[in-house]
Amino acid sequence: QVQLVESGGGVVQPGRSLRLSCAASGFTFNKYAMHWVRQAPGKGLEWVALISYDGNNKYYADSVKGRFTISRDNSQNTLYVQMNSLRAEDTALYYCAKTRIGVVNNALDIWGQGTMVTVSS
Amino acid sequence: IQLTQSPSSLSASVGDRVTITCRASQGISDYLAWYQQKPGKAPKLLIYAASTLQSGVPSRFSGSGSGTDFTLTISSLQPEDFATYYCQQLNSFPLTFGGGTKVEIK
């Protein structure tokens, strides 16, 4: 079945870095744009970043631009986000999600269960 | 583009008709999706392109609107519908979500 499994979360000190991964299975990964979305504890959803199916186009939320880098390895069916200069306000559950169809501006139809990132000294 | 959902919460009974609104700060055509999220779970896509029901979603859910004003309607609220609902605009970057509407049991 179609599945997304995030990993790499944990506790990290402010200013440090962390890389999250999202392993995809059950669909043709290289045909779909992919997203990262986060949710701070007790708060709403915040879109973080998007990468096109081929990795050539990337888009970011203003809150992470210049600090986070989204990437993908289509040979490994894996999505990544490299998070640098982490701040307390980056503390959240991070979800990866796929677009319903291949184009970038389509809804997110499959979500992982998330990986928790806590930024704290 | 800012999305304003209203109300932020509501109490309703099983069988009630529930309407949630989402207003965009500028026109987004029909590039709007609705999601349902239950506690401890990932969001679930309900509606895309403002009014198209995602496969497998019950027909009591419907969406309407275009431009700046959108609605999600649950025609007859069921026990499993108590959750938080979010709208999302996909018209332009950065993509944005509404603040959410929590539907609680009266």
Coordinates of C-alpha atoms in Angstrom, one line a residue:
Chain A
Q1 CA 0.0 0.0 0.0
V2 CA 1.0 3.6 -0.4
Q3 CA 3.1 4.6 2.6
L4 CA 5.3 7.4 3.8
V5 CA 7.6 6.9 6.8
E6 CA 9.5 9.8 8.4
S7 CA 12.6 9.4 10.5
G8 CA 15.4 11.5 11.9
G9 CA 13.6 13.5 14.5
G10 CA 15.0 14.1 18.0
V11 CA 16.1 16.7 20.5
V12 CA 18.7 19.2 19.2
Q13 CA 20.2 22.3 20.7
P14 CA 19.4 25.8 19.2
G15 CA 21.7 26.6 16.3
R16 CA 22.4 23.0 15.5
S17 CA 21.4 21.0 12.5
L18 CA 19.2 17.9 11.8
R19 CA 18.2 16.0 8.7
L20 CA 14.9 14.3 8.4
S21 CA 14.1 11.5 5.9
C22 CA 10.9 10.2 4.4
A23 CA 10.8 6.8 2.9
A24 CA 8.2 6.3 0.2
S25 CA 6.6 3.0 -0.9
G26 CA 3.7 1.8 -2.9
F27 CA 3.7 4.4 -5.6
T28 CA 6.0 5.7 -8.3
F29 CA 7.9 8.2 -6.2
N30 CA 9.6 10.0 -9.1
K31 CA 6.3 11.1 -10.6
Y32 CA 5.1 13.2 -7.7
A33 CA 6.0 16.4 -6.0
M34 CA 6.5 16.1 -2.3
H35 CA 6.0 18.3 0.7
W36 CA 7.1 18.8 4.3
V37 CA 4.5 20.2 6.6
R38 CA 4.9 20.8 10.4
Q39 CA 2.7 21.1 13.4
A40 CA 3.9 22.7 16.6
P41 CA 2.5 21.1 19.8
G42 CA -1.2 22.1 20.2
K43 CA -1.1 24.3 17.1
G44 CA -2.2 24.2 13.5
L45 CA -0.6 23.0 10.3
E46 CA 2.3 25.0 8.7
W47 CA 3.5 24.2 5.2
V48 CA 7.3 24.1 5.2
A49 CA 8.6 23.2 1.7
L50 CA 7.9 21.5 -1.6
I51 CA 10.1 19.8 -4.2
S52 CA 9.0 19.0 -7.7
Y53 CA 9.0 15.4 -9.0
D54 CA 12.4 15.8 -10.6
G55 CA 14.0 17.9 -7.9
N56 CA 14.5 20.9 -10.1
N57 CA 12.0 23.2 -8.4
K58 CA 11.9 23.9 -4.7
Y59 CA 9.7 26.2 -2.7
Y60 CA 9.9 27.3 1.0
A61 CA 8.0 29.0 3.7
D62 CA 9.4 32.3 4.6
S63 CA 10.0 31.1 8.2
V64 CA 12.5 28.5 7.0
K65 CA 13.9 30.0 3.8
G66 CA 17.7 30.1 3.9
R67 CA 17.9 27.6 6.8
F68 CA 16.1 24.5 5.5
T69 CA 16.9 22.6 2.2
I70 CA 14.5 20.1 0.7
S71 CA 15.9 17.4 -1.5
R72 CA 15.0 14.0 -2.9
D73 CA 16.7 10.8 -4.1
N74 CA 14.5 9.2 -6.6
S75 CA 16.7 6.2 -6.9
Q76 CA 16.1 5.5 -3.2
N77 CA 12.5 6.7 -3.1
T78 CA 13.4 9.1 -0.3
L79 CA 12.6 12.7 0.6
Y80 CA 14.8 14.8 2.8
V81 CA 14.9 18.1 4.6
Q82 CA 18.2 19.4 5.9
M83 CA 17.4 21.8 8.8
N84 CA 20.2 24.2 9.9
S85 CA 20.4 27.0 12.4
L86 CA 17.5 25.4 14.3
R87 CA 15.4 27.6 16.6
A88 CA 13.0 26.9 19.4
E89 CA 10.1 27.8 17.2
D90 CA 11.1 25.0 14.8
T91 CA 9.9 22.5 17.5
A92 CA 7.1 20.5 15.8
L93 CA 5.9 17.3 14.4
Y94 CA 7.2 17.1 10.8
Y95 CA 5.1 15.4 8.2
C96 CA 6.0 14.5 4.7
A97 CA 3.2 14.3 2.2
K98 CA 2.7 13.6 -1.5
T99 CA 0.8 15.6 -4.1
R100 CA -2.4 14.0 -5.4
I101 CA -1.1 14.2 -8.9
G102 CA 2.3 15.1 -10.2
V103 CA 2.0 18.9 -10.5
V104 CA 3.2 21.1 -7.7
N105 CA 0.0 22.9 -6.9
N106 CA -2.2 20.0 -6.1
A107 CA -3.6 18.8 -2.8
L108 CA -1.7 16.5 -0.4
D109 CA -3.4 13.1 -0.5
I110 CA -1.0 10.8 1.4
W111 CA 0.7 11.8 4.7
G112 CA 3.2 10.1 6.9
Q113 CA 2.7 9.8 10.6
G114 CA 5.4 12.4 11.4
T115 CA 8.7 12.7 13.2
M116 CA 9.1 15.0 16.2
V117 CA 11.8 17.6 16.3
T118 CA 12.4 19.4 19.6
V119 CA 14.8 22.3 19.7
S120 CA 15.9 22.9 23.3
S121 CA 19.0 23.6 25.2
Chain B
I1 CA -2.0 34.6 0.9
Q2 CA -3.7 34.4 4.3
L3 CA -6.6 32.0 4.9
T4 CA -9.1 32.9 7.7
Q5 CA -11.3 30.0 8.9
S6 CA -14.4 30.6 10.9
P7 CA -15.5 29.6 13.4
S8 CA -12.3 28.5 15.1
S9 CA -14.4 26.0 17.0
L10 CA -18.0 24.8 17.2
S11 CA -20.1 22.5 19.1
A12 CA -22.7 20.4 17.3
S13 CA -24.8 17.3 17.7
V14 CA -24.9 14.1 15.7
G15 CA -27.1 14.7 12.7
D16 CA -26.5 18.4 12.6
R17 CA -25.6 20.2 9.4
V18 CA -22.2 21.9 9.9
T19 CA -20.7 24.6 7.7
I20 CA -17.1 25.9 8.0
T21 CA -15.9 28.9 6.0
C22 CA -12.5 29.8 4.7
R23 CA -11.7 33.2 3.3
A24 CA -8.6 34.0 1.3
S25 CA -6.9 37.4 1.4
Q26 CA -6.8 37.4 -2.4
G27 CA -8.3 35.4 -5.1
I28 CA -7.1 31.8 -5.5
S29 CA -9.5 30.5 -8.1
D30 CA -10.4 27.0 -7.0
Y31 CA -6.9 26.0 -5.7
L32 CA -8.3 25.1 -2.3
A33 CA -8.2 21.8 -0.3
W34 CA -9.8 20.7 2.9
Y35 CA -8.3 18.3 5.4
Q36 CA -9.6 16.5 8.5
Q37 CA -7.3 15.8 11.4
K38 CA -8.1 13.7 14.5
P39 CA -6.0 13.8 17.6
G40 CA -2.7 12.1 17.3
K41 CA -3.3 11.4 13.6
A42 CA -2.0 12.8 10.3
P43 CA -4.3 15.0 8.3
K44 CA -6.6 13.4 5.8
L45 CA -7.5 14.9 2.5
L46 CA -11.3 15.5 2.1
I47 CA -11.8 17.9 -0.8
Y48 CA -9.6 19.2 -3.5
A49 CA -10.1 21.8 -6.2
A50 CA -12.5 23.5 -3.8
S51 CA -15.4 21.1 -4.5
T52 CA -14.1 17.7 -5.6
L53 CA -14.5 14.9 -3.1
Q54 CA -11.4 12.8 -2.6
S55 CA -11.9 9.1 -3.3
G56 CA -13.3 7.2 -0.3
V57 CA -14.6 10.2 1.5
P58 CA -18.3 10.0 2.5
S59 CA -20.7 12.0 0.4
R60 CA -22.0 13.9 3.4
F61 CA -18.9 16.1 3.0
S62 CA -19.0 18.8 0.3
G63 CA -17.1 21.9 -0.7
S64 CA -18.0 25.0 -2.6
G65 CA -16.6 28.4 -3.5
S66 CA -14.2 30.1 -5.8
G67 CA -12.0 33.2 -5.7
T68 CA -11.9 34.2 -2.0
D69 CA -14.8 32.5 -0.2
F70 CA -15.1 28.8 0.4
T71 CA -17.2 26.5 2.5
L72 CA -16.9 23.0 3.8
T73 CA -20.3 21.4 4.7
I74 CA -21.0 18.3 6.6
S75 CA -24.7 17.5 5.8
S76 CA -25.3 15.2 8.7
L77 CA -22.6 15.1 11.4
Q78 CA -21.5 11.6 12.4
P79 CA -19.6 10.6 15.6
E80 CA -16.5 10.0 13.6
D81 CA -16.5 13.5 12.2
F82 CA -15.5 15.2 15.4
A83 CA -12.1 16.5 14.5
T84 CA -10.3 19.6 13.4
Y85 CA -10.6 20.8 9.8
Y86 CA -8.1 22.8 7.9
C87 CA -8.3 24.6 4.5
Q88 CA -5.2 25.0 2.4
Q89 CA -4.5 27.3 -0.6
L90 CA -2.4 25.8 -3.5
N91 CA -2.7 28.8 -5.8
S92 CA 0.7 30.4 -5.0
F93 CA 3.8 30.0 -2.9
P94 CA 4.3 30.0 -0.1
L95 CA 1.4 27.6 0.4
T96 CA -0.7 28.3 3.4
F97 CA -3.2 26.7 5.7
G98 CA -6.1 28.2 7.6
G99 CA -6.0 28.2 11.4
G100 CA -8.3 25.3 11.8
T101 CA -11.8 24.7 13.0
K102 CA -12.4 22.3 15.8
V103 CA -15.7 20.5 15.7
E104 CA -16.7 19.2 19.1
I105 CA -19.6 17.3 20.5
K106 CA -22.4 19.3 22.0

